[in-house]
């Protein structure tokens, strides 16, 4: 859990920069039915997005891959806890008190900003200007930081110590007015609602800001029901809600999103070892699903920035078009959460080890991935623009999503080369046979090259074409999305071929 939503993005110049710009991704996502703005016909709702026909398919694939990878193990169980929980849960977890961001409002235009982001999103030139203004020195003064590194360093140190003074010197990015910001206030990011018909403080509940707490409060239930022994884990996928002050970068920071979290409970003293184990497992998951190593990196939380419950914490960061951004946190949460729930509920959260006769509160290693953020990272990482030959002998730019076949929303497309000579009938038969097992798309319109391009854009890994040779020897062509190479296989072998490729 981030007690403040403090994940950052950095703009370090990357090696292997994505071809994708955010605008291209957002436009493709809309055009091809991956993601739409929520309530678009009413002007949209900030920080909320809808998954279209291909998006929901792909998001389900991401979640299914995670679920299989994490719970098809001997020592991990799954649950699905409710989104609304007893309000005491959030007192025990520390969210009521600490899940806050300092924010300021512009008195003039009423725009609201997170203090850290407002201070962060300032050009170097402006940083220097603000440092000078802060010291009350005119532009000609000599003893001020000259290099970019020094300016950044001084600006970082000063704004950490005196954020309000700097905010007071700034212009509102929305209306341009200066000195119009309020004093910074703590803003709790949990959405509140009420259970039952009476809307008073006794009926307040929160939309969960993380799925993890549903796991902690069920620790004893799962332990007893599953007859697991420590070490073991509990995994869950589900929606989480945060009233983020600044939503941004498409699906990166939204108000409603999905998490894929696992809490692995271990004996204190073995936690460092399990922490390393799960770090390795989690990074490998992204690589196995096609992310390039150079687009992934670890960011370790500095000791003085660790959340109060954490002994150690690493983020897996992905190289988005706007810079590196966290897609998953791996945290050693110690026995903080279980101990707090024991304290607040009065119910024991301890574990009795039958073999050693020891009783202890387990430590927790958490792996916390954003399903929606990972979805976006998979989209960005797979986006390619390449030069490809046309039927006329020229070349054109093809847009292709090189998604891992297991994540691709459509697994195969079936094309009759022409709409005659029994080709459509054969193609329809293949499509009908495949449909119960795979997401299939049938397309008989336009030149076959155009049909390939349309499928490339949605990441379909294999296209099956029925042509004149099919009529003679019952073979079809299978065209590979990434290599664009074609091979012939027997028409009755298509299902077997796809099953093998999707393993
Ligand atoms: N239980 C731990 C926890 O919630 P976190 O670092 O706050 O930790 C974990 O969140 C992951 O959830 C992040 O790495 C990110 O992928 C996703 N996430 C968090 N806030 C998000 C937001 N506002 N929009 C989209 N994804 C978010």
Coordinates of C-alpha atoms and ligand atoms in Angstrom, one line a residue:
X1 CA 0.0 0.0 0.0
X2 CA 1.2 3.4 -0.8
X3 CA 0.1 5.5 2.1
X4 CA 0.2 8.4 -0.2
X5 CA -0.1 7.9 -3.9
X6 CA 3.4 8.8 -4.5
X7 CA 4.4 6.8 -7.5
X8 CA 6.4 8.9 -9.8
X9 CA 7.5 8.9 -13.4
X10 CA 10.9 10.0 -14.5
X11 CA 12.0 11.3 -17.8
X12 CA 15.5 9.8 -17.9
X13 CA 16.6 9.4 -21.5
X14 CA 16.0 5.7 -22.2
X15 CA 17.8 3.3 -24.4
X16 CA 15.3 1.4 -26.6
X17 CA 12.7 4.2 -26.5
X18 CA 9.2 3.0 -27.6
X19 CA 8.0 3.9 -31.1
X20 CA 4.7 4.6 -29.4
X21 CA 3.7 8.1 -28.4
X22 CA 0.9 8.3 -25.9
X23 CA -1.3 10.0 -28.5
X24 CA -0.9 7.2 -30.9
X25 CA -1.7 4.6 -28.3
X26 CA -4.8 6.4 -27.1
X27 CA -6.0 6.9 -30.7
X28 CA -5.4 3.3 -31.7
X29 CA -7.1 2.1 -28.4
X30 CA -10.2 4.1 -29.3
X31 CA -10.3 3.4 -33.0
X32 CA -9.9 -0.4 -32.6
X33 CA -12.1 -0.8 -29.5
X34 CA -9.6 -1.3 -26.8
X35 CA -10.4 1.6 -24.5
X36 CA -13.0 4.4 -24.6
X37 CA -13.4 7.4 -22.4
X38 CA -16.0 6.8 -19.7
X39 CA -19.3 8.5 -20.3
X40 CA -17.9 10.0 -23.4
X41 CA -21.3 11.3 -24.8
X42 CA -21.5 13.4 -21.6
X43 CA -18.1 14.8 -22.0
X44 CA -16.3 12.0 -20.1
X45 CA -15.5 11.5 -16.5
X46 CA -12.0 12.3 -15.5
X47 CA -9.9 9.4 -14.4
X48 CA -12.3 6.7 -15.6
X49 CA -12.1 4.6 -18.7
X50 CA -14.2 1.9 -20.4
X51 CA -12.7 -1.2 -22.0
X52 CA -14.2 -2.0 -25.4
X53 CA -14.6 -5.4 -27.1
X54 CA -10.9 -5.9 -27.7
X55 CA -9.8 -4.2 -24.5
X56 CA -11.9 -6.4 -22.2
X57 CA -10.7 -9.5 -24.0
X58 CA -7.1 -8.4 -23.6
X59 CA -7.5 -7.2 -20.0
X60 CA -9.1 -10.6 -19.2
X61 CA -6.1 -12.3 -20.8
X62 CA -3.7 -10.2 -18.6
X63 CA -5.6 -11.1 -15.5
X64 CA -5.9 -14.8 -16.5
X65 CA -2.2 -15.0 -17.1
X66 CA -1.5 -13.5 -13.7
X67 CA -4.1 -15.7 -12.0
X68 CA -2.6 -18.9 -13.5
X69 CA 0.9 -17.9 -12.8
X70 CA 0.2 -16.9 -9.2
X71 CA -2.5 -19.3 -8.0
X72 CA -1.7 -22.5 -9.9
X73 CA 0.9 -23.2 -7.2
X74 CA 0.8 -25.5 -4.3
X75 CA 1.3 -22.7 -1.8
X76 CA -1.0 -19.9 -3.1
X77 CA -4.8 -19.7 -2.7
X78 CA -7.2 -17.3 -4.4
X79 CA -10.0 -15.2 -3.0
X80 CA -12.4 -12.5 -4.1
X81 CA -13.3 -10.2 -1.3
X82 CA -16.0 -7.5 -1.4
X83 CA -15.1 -4.0 -2.3
X84 CA -17.0 -2.5 0.6
X85 CA -15.6 -3.5 4.0
X86 CA -16.1 -2.6 7.6
X87 CA -14.8 1.0 8.2
X88 CA -12.6 -0.2 11.0
X89 CA -10.5 -2.1 8.4
X90 CA -9.3 1.3 7.1
X91 CA -8.6 2.6 10.5
X92 CA -6.5 -0.4 11.3
X93 CA -4.7 -0.3 8.0
X94 CA -3.8 3.4 8.5
X95 CA -5.7 4.6 5.4
X96 CA -8.1 6.8 7.3
X97 CA -5.2 8.7 8.9
X98 CA -2.4 8.4 6.3
X99 CA -3.8 7.8 2.8
X100 CA -3.6 11.4 2.0
X101 CA -1.9 13.7 -0.4
X102 CA -1.2 17.4 0.4
X103 CA -3.1 19.5 -2.0
X104 CA -3.7 23.2 -2.8
X105 CA -6.6 24.9 -4.5
X106 CA -6.3 28.0 -6.7
X107 CA -8.6 30.6 -5.1
X108 CA -9.1 32.2 -8.5
X109 CA -10.1 29.3 -10.8
X110 CA -10.7 26.6 -8.2
X111 CA -8.3 24.2 -9.9
X112 CA -6.9 21.6 -7.4
X113 CA -3.3 20.3 -7.4
X114 CA -1.2 17.8 -5.6
X115 CA 1.6 19.8 -4.0
X116 CA 4.4 17.4 -5.0
X117 CA 3.2 17.3 -8.6
X118 CA 2.8 21.0 -8.8
X119 CA 6.3 21.5 -7.6
X120 CA 7.7 18.7 -9.7
X121 CA 6.3 19.8 -13.1
X122 CA 8.4 22.9 -13.4
X123 CA 11.0 23.5 -16.1
X124 CA 14.6 24.0 -15.2
X125 CA 14.4 27.7 -16.2
X126 CA 11.4 28.2 -14.0
X127 CA 13.1 26.3 -11.2
X128 CA 16.1 28.7 -11.3
X129 CA 13.7 31.7 -11.3
X130 CA 11.8 30.3 -8.3
X131 CA 15.1 29.7 -6.4
X132 CA 16.1 33.4 -7.1
X133 CA 12.7 34.7 -6.1
X134 CA 12.8 32.6 -2.9
X135 CA 16.1 34.1 -1.9
X136 CA 14.9 37.5 -3.1
X137 CA 17.9 37.9 -5.4
X138 CA 17.8 39.6 -8.8
X139 CA 18.7 37.9 -12.0
X140 CA 22.2 39.1 -12.2
X141 CA 23.4 37.5 -8.9
X142 CA 26.4 35.3 -9.4
X143 CA 26.3 32.9 -6.6
X144 CA 23.5 30.7 -7.8
X145 CA 23.5 27.2 -9.2
X146 CA 24.5 27.3 -12.9
X147 CA 24.4 23.7 -14.1
X148 CA 21.2 21.8 -14.6
X149 CA 22.3 19.3 -12.0
X150 CA 22.9 21.9 -9.3
X151 CA 19.6 23.7 -10.0
X152 CA 17.7 20.5 -9.7
X153 CA 19.5 19.6 -6.5
X154 CA 18.9 23.0 -4.9
X155 CA 15.3 23.2 -6.1
X156 CA 14.6 19.6 -4.8
X157 CA 16.1 20.4 -1.3
X158 CA 14.4 23.8 -1.0
X159 CA 11.0 22.6 -2.1
X160 CA 11.2 19.6 0.3
X161 CA 11.9 22.0 3.2
X162 CA 9.7 24.9 2.2
X163 CA 6.9 23.6 -0.1
X164 CA 4.4 26.3 0.9
X165 CA 6.8 29.2 0.2
X166 CA 7.5 27.9 -3.2
X167 CA 3.8 27.2 -4.0
X168 CA 3.1 30.9 -3.0
X169 CA 5.6 32.0 -5.6
X170 CA 4.1 30.0 -8.4
X171 CA 1.5 30.8 -11.1
X172 CA -1.5 28.6 -11.3
X173 CA -1.0 26.3 -14.4
X174 CA -4.7 26.6 -15.2
X175 CA -5.4 30.4 -15.0
X176 CA -1.9 31.8 -14.8
X177 CA -2.5 33.9 -11.7
X178 CA 0.2 34.2 -9.1
X179 CA -0.1 33.9 -5.3
X180 CA -3.6 32.5 -5.5
X181 CA -3.0 29.2 -3.9
X182 CA -4.5 28.2 -0.6
X183 CA -2.4 26.7 2.3
X184 CA -1.7 23.0 1.6
X185 CA -4.2 20.6 3.2
X186 CA -4.3 16.9 3.6
X187 CA -6.7 15.3 1.2
X188 CA -7.8 11.7 1.8
X189 CA -7.9 9.7 -1.4
X190 CA -10.6 7.2 -0.3
X191 CA -14.0 7.5 -1.9
X192 CA -16.7 7.6 0.8
X193 CA -20.2 6.3 0.5
X194 CA -23.0 5.2 2.9
X195 CA -24.5 1.8 3.7
X196 CA -28.3 1.8 4.2
X197 CA -30.7 4.7 3.9
X198 CA -29.3 7.1 6.5
X199 CA -26.4 9.2 5.3
X200 CA -24.6 10.0 8.6
X201 CA -21.2 9.3 10.1
X202 CA -22.3 5.9 11.5
X203 CA -23.0 4.6 8.0
X204 CA -19.9 5.7 6.2
X205 CA -18.0 3.1 4.2
X206 CA -15.2 3.4 1.8
X207 CA -14.6 2.0 -1.7
X208 CA -11.4 0.0 -1.1
X209 CA -8.2 1.8 -2.2
X210 CA -6.3 -1.5 -2.4
X211 CA -7.3 -5.1 -2.6
X212 CA -4.7 -6.2 0.0
X213 CA -6.9 -5.5 3.1
X214 CA -9.5 -8.0 1.9
X215 CA -6.7 -10.6 2.1
X216 CA -5.4 -9.7 5.5
X217 CA -8.8 -9.8 7.2
X218 CA -9.4 -13.2 5.7
X219 CA -6.0 -14.6 6.7
X220 CA -7.4 -17.0 9.4
X221 CA -10.4 -18.0 7.3
X222 CA -8.2 -19.1 4.4
X223 CA -5.6 -20.7 6.6
X224 CA -8.3 -22.9 8.3
X225 CA -10.3 -23.7 5.1
X226 CA -7.4 -24.5 2.9
X227 CA -5.2 -26.3 5.6
X228 CA -2.2 -24.4 4.2
X229 CA 0.9 -24.1 6.3
X230 CA 3.3 -21.1 6.5
X231 CA 4.8 -20.2 4.1
X232 CA 1.7 -19.7 1.9
X233 CA 0.1 -16.9 -0.1
X234 CA -3.4 -15.5 -0.8
X235 CA -4.0 -13.8 -4.2
X236 CA -6.8 -11.6 -5.4
X237 CA -7.7 -9.6 -8.5
X238 CA -10.2 -6.7 -8.1
X239 CA -11.2 -3.1 -8.5
X240 CA -9.7 -0.5 -6.3
X241 CA -10.6 3.2 -6.2
X242 CA -8.6 6.3 -5.3
X243 CA -9.8 9.8 -5.6
X244 CA -6.6 10.9 -7.3
X245 CA -6.2 14.7 -7.4
X246 CA -4.3 14.5 -10.7
X247 CA -5.2 11.7 -13.0
X248 CA -3.0 11.5 -16.0
X249 CA -1.4 9.6 -18.8
X250 CA -4.3 7.6 -20.0
X251 CA -4.7 4.4 -17.9
X252 CA -1.6 5.2 -15.8
X253 CA -3.2 7.1 -13.0
X254 CA -6.9 6.7 -12.8
X255 CA -9.6 6.9 -10.1
X256 CA -11.0 3.4 -10.7
X257 CA -8.5 0.6 -11.6
X258 CA -7.8 -3.0 -11.1
X259 CA -5.1 -4.6 -9.0
X260 CA -3.6 -8.1 -9.0
X261 CA -2.2 -8.6 -5.5
X262 CA -0.7 -11.4 -3.6
X263 CA 0.2 -11.5 0.1
X264 CA 2.7 -14.2 0.9
X265 CA 2.9 -15.0 4.7
X266 CA 6.2 -16.2 6.0
X267 CA 8.0 -17.0 9.2
X268 CA 9.8 -13.9 10.5
X269 CA 13.5 -14.3 9.7
X270 CA 12.8 -16.0 6.4
X271 CA 11.2 -12.8 4.9
X272 CA 14.4 -11.5 3.1
X273 CA 14.8 -14.8 1.3
X274 CA 11.1 -14.8 0.2
X275 CA 11.3 -11.2 -0.8
X276 CA 14.1 -12.0 -3.2
X277 CA 12.2 -15.0 -4.5
X278 CA 9.1 -13.0 -5.3
X279 CA 11.0 -10.2 -6.9
X280 CA 12.5 -12.7 -9.3
X281 CA 9.2 -14.3 -10.0
X282 CA 7.4 -11.1 -10.7
X283 CA 10.0 -9.5 -13.0
X284 CA 10.1 -12.8 -15.0
X285 CA 6.3 -12.7 -15.5
X286 CA 6.5 -9.5 -17.5
X287 CA 9.5 -10.8 -19.5
X288 CA 7.8 -14.1 -20.2
X289 CA 4.8 -12.2 -21.6
X290 CA 6.9 -10.4 -24.1
X291 CA 8.2 -7.2 -22.3
X292 CA 11.7 -6.3 -23.3
X293 CA 14.3 -6.3 -20.6
X294 CA 15.5 -2.9 -21.6
X295 CA 12.0 -1.5 -21.0
X296 CA 11.9 -2.8 -17.5
X297 CA 13.9 -1.7 -14.4
X298 CA 13.8 -1.9 -10.6
X299 CA 13.5 1.1 -8.4
X300 CA 14.3 0.5 -4.8
X301 CA 12.6 2.9 -2.3
X302 CA 15.2 4.8 -0.4
X303 CA 15.2 3.9 3.3
X304 CA 14.0 7.4 4.4
X305 CA 11.0 7.2 1.9
X306 CA 9.8 3.7 2.9
X307 CA 6.2 3.5 4.1
X308 CA 6.0 3.2 7.8
X309 CA 5.1 -0.5 7.7
X310 CA 7.7 -1.5 5.1
X311 CA 11.1 -3.1 5.7
X312 CA 12.0 -3.0 2.1
X313 CA 10.2 -2.1 -1.2
X314 CA 11.0 -2.2 -4.9
X315 CA 9.0 -1.1 -7.8
X316 CA 9.0 -2.7 -11.2
X317 CA 9.1 0.2 -13.6
X318 CA 8.2 0.2 -17.3
X319 CA 9.4 2.6 -19.9
X320 CA 6.3 4.5 -20.9
X321 CA 6.4 7.2 -23.7
X322 CA 6.4 9.8 -20.8
X323 CA 9.3 8.1 -18.9
X324 CA 9.7 5.3 -16.4
X325 CA 6.6 4.5 -14.3
X326 CA 5.8 2.0 -11.7
X327 CA 3.7 -1.0 -12.8
X328 CA 4.1 -3.2 -9.7
X329 CA 5.4 -2.9 -6.2
X330 CA 7.0 -5.7 -4.3
X331 CA 7.0 -4.9 -0.6
X332 CA 8.1 -6.5 2.6
X333 CA 5.2 -5.3 4.8
X334 CA 6.5 -7.1 7.9
X335 CA 3.8 -8.2 10.3
X336 CA 2.3 -4.7 10.4
X337 CA -1.1 -5.4 8.8
X338 CA -1.9 -8.6 10.7
X339 CA -0.8 -7.1 14.0
X340 CA -2.9 -4.0 13.4
X341 CA -6.0 -6.1 12.5
X342 CA -5.4 -8.1 15.6
X343 CA -5.2 -4.9 17.7
X344 CA -8.3 -3.4 16.1
X345 CA -10.5 -6.5 15.9
X346 CA -9.4 -8.2 19.0
X347 CA -9.1 -11.5 17.0
X348 CA -5.9 -13.4 16.9
X349 CA -3.9 -13.2 13.7
X350 CA -1.2 -15.4 14.9
X351 CA 0.0 -18.7 13.5
X352 CA 0.8 -21.8 15.5
X353 CA 3.5 -24.0 14.0
X354 CA 2.6 -27.6 14.8
X355 CA 6.1 -28.8 14.2
X356 CA 8.1 -26.3 16.2
X357 CA 5.3 -25.5 18.6
X358 CA 6.1 -21.8 18.0
X359 CA 3.4 -19.1 17.8
X360 CA 4.0 -15.9 15.8
X361 CA 2.5 -13.3 13.6
X362 CA 3.7 -14.0 10.1
X363 CA 5.5 -11.4 8.0
X364 CA 4.0 -10.5 4.6
X365 CA 5.7 -10.2 1.3
X366 CA 3.4 -8.4 -1.1
X367 CA 3.4 -8.4 -4.8
X368 CA 1.0 -5.6 -6.1
X369 CA 0.5 -5.2 -9.8
X370 CA -1.9 -2.9 -11.5
X371 CA -3.9 -4.8 -14.0
X372 CA -4.9 -1.6 -15.9
X373 CA -1.4 -0.2 -15.8
X374 CA 0.1 -3.5 -16.9
X375 CA -2.5 -3.6 -19.7
X376 CA -1.3 -0.2 -20.8
X377 CA 2.4 -1.2 -20.5
X378 CA 1.7 -4.3 -22.7
X379 CA 0.0 -2.1 -25.3
X380 CA 2.8 0.4 -25.3
X381 CA 5.5 -2.3 -25.4
X382 CA 3.9 -4.2 -28.3
X383 CA 3.3 -1.1 -30.5
X384 CA 5.5 -1.0 -33.6
X385 CA 5.5 0.9 -36.8
X386 CA 7.4 -0.9 -39.5
X387 CA 8.1 -0.6 -43.2
X388 CA 6.3 -3.4 -45.0
X389 CA 6.0 -4.3 -48.7
X390 CA 2.7 -3.8 -50.5
X391 CA 1.2 -6.0 -53.3
X392 CA 2.1 -3.3 -55.8
X393 CA 5.8 -3.7 -55.0
X394 CA 6.1 -0.5 -53.0
X395 CA 6.3 -0.2 -49.3
X396 CA 4.1 1.3 -46.5
X397 CA 4.2 1.7 -42.8
X398 CA 2.4 -1.0 -41.0
X399 CA 1.2 -0.6 -37.4
X400 CA 1.5 -3.8 -35.5
X401 CA 0.8 -4.8 -31.9
X402 CA 3.3 -7.5 -31.3
X403 CA 1.4 -8.8 -28.3
X404 CA 2.3 -12.1 -26.8
X405 CA -0.2 -14.6 -28.4
X406 CA -1.6 -15.4 -24.9
X407 CA -2.5 -11.7 -24.4
X408 CA -3.7 -11.0 -27.9
X409 CA -7.5 -10.3 -27.8
X410 CA -8.1 -12.2 -31.1
X411 CA -6.1 -15.3 -31.6
X412 CA -6.8 -15.9 -35.2
X413 CA -8.5 -14.4 -38.2
X414 CA -10.0 -16.5 -41.0
X415 CA -10.0 -15.2 -44.6
X416 CA -11.4 -16.7 -47.8
X417 CA -9.0 -15.3 -50.5
X418 CA -12.0 -14.6 -52.8
X419 CA -15.7 -14.8 -52.2
X420 CA -16.3 -17.7 -54.7
X421 CA -15.2 -21.2 -55.7
X422 CA -16.4 -22.7 -52.3
X423 CA -13.7 -20.7 -50.4
X424 CA -16.2 -18.9 -48.1
X425 CA -17.8 -22.2 -47.2
X426 CA -14.5 -23.8 -46.3
X427 CA -13.5 -20.7 -44.4
X428 CA -16.8 -20.6 -42.5
X429 CA -16.4 -24.2 -41.5
X430 CA -12.9 -23.6 -40.1
X431 CA -14.2 -20.5 -38.2
X432 CA -17.1 -22.5 -36.7
X433 CA -14.8 -25.3 -35.6
X434 CA -12.4 -22.9 -34.0
X435 CA -14.9 -20.6 -32.3
X436 CA -15.6 -22.7 -29.2
X437 CA -11.9 -22.7 -28.4
X438 CA -10.5 -19.4 -29.5
X439 CA -11.5 -15.8 -30.1
X440 CA -11.8 -15.8 -33.9
X441 CA -12.5 -13.1 -36.4
X442 CA -13.9 -13.7 -39.9
X443 CA -13.1 -11.2 -42.6
X444 CA -14.0 -11.5 -46.3
X445 CA -13.8 -7.8 -47.3
X446 CA -11.1 -6.1 -49.3
X447 CA -7.7 -7.2 -50.5
X448 CA -6.0 -9.8 -48.4
X449 CA -3.1 -7.4 -47.7
X450 CA -5.5 -4.9 -46.2
X451 CA -7.1 -7.6 -44.1
X452 CA -3.7 -8.6 -42.7
X453 CA -3.0 -4.9 -41.8
X454 CA -6.3 -4.6 -40.0
X455 CA -5.4 -7.7 -37.9
X456 CA -1.8 -6.5 -37.3
X457 CA -3.2 -3.4 -35.7
X458 CA -5.1 -5.4 -33.2
X459 CA -2.3 -7.8 -32.5
X460 CA -3.9 -11.0 -34.1
X461 CA -0.9 -13.4 -34.1
X462 CA -2.1 -15.8 -36.8
X463 CA -4.2 -15.3 -40.0
X464 CA -5.6 -18.3 -41.8
X465 CA -6.2 -17.9 -45.6
X466 CA -8.2 -20.3 -47.7
X467 CA -7.0 -20.1 -51.4
X468 CA -7.1 -22.0 -54.6
X469 CA -4.5 -24.5 -53.4
X470 CA -6.9 -25.3 -50.5
X471 CA -9.4 -26.6 -53.1
X472 CA -6.8 -29.0 -54.4
X473 CA -4.9 -30.3 -51.3
X474 CA -6.9 -29.2 -48.3
X475 CA -4.1 -27.0 -46.9
X476 CA -4.4 -23.4 -45.8
X477 CA -1.8 -20.7 -45.2
X478 CA -1.0 -19.5 -41.8
X479 CA 0.5 -16.1 -41.8
X480 CA 2.6 -15.0 -38.8
X481 CA 2.0 -11.5 -37.6
X482 CA 5.5 -10.6 -36.6
X483 CA 7.6 -12.3 -39.3
X484 CA 4.8 -11.9 -41.9
X485 CA 6.0 -15.4 -43.2
X486 CA 3.4 -17.9 -44.4
X487 CA 3.4 -21.6 -44.0
X488 CA 0.9 -24.2 -45.3
X489 CA -0.8 -26.6 -42.9
X490 CA -3.6 -29.1 -43.3
X491 CA -7.0 -27.4 -42.8
X492 CA -7.9 -30.0 -40.2
X493 CA -4.8 -29.2 -38.2
X494 CA -5.5 -25.5 -37.5
X495 CA -6.9 -26.0 -34.0
X496 CA -4.0 -28.1 -33.0
X497 CA -1.5 -25.6 -34.5
X498 CA -3.0 -22.7 -32.6
X499 CA -3.2 -24.7 -29.3
X500 CA 0.5 -25.4 -29.6
X501 CA 1.4 -21.8 -30.4
X502 CA -0.7 -20.5 -27.4
X503 CA 1.0 -22.7 -24.9
Ligands
LIG1 N1 -1.3 -2.9 -1.8 C1 -0.2 -2.1 -2.2 C2 -0.6 -1.0 -3.1 O1 -1.7 -0.7 -3.4 P1 0.5 0.8 -4.6 O2 1.9 1.0 -5.0 O3 -0.3 2.0 -4.1 O4 0.5 -0.4 -3.6 C3 0.1 -1.0 -6.5 O5 -0.3 0.2 -5.9 C4 -0.1 -0.9 -8.0 O6 -1.4 -0.5 -8.3 C5 0.8 0.1 -8.7 O7 2.1 -0.4 -9.0 C6 0.0 0.4 -9.9 O8 0.2 -0.6 -10.9 C7 -1.5 0.2 -9.5 N2 -2.0 1.6 -9.2 C8 -1.9 2.3 -8.0 N3 -2.6 3.4 -8.1 C9 -3.1 3.5 -9.4 C10 -4.0 4.4 -10.1 N4 -4.4 5.5 -9.5 N5 -4.3 4.1 -11.4 C11 -3.9 3.0 -12.0 N6 -3.2 2.0 -11.3 C12 -2.8 2.3 -10.1

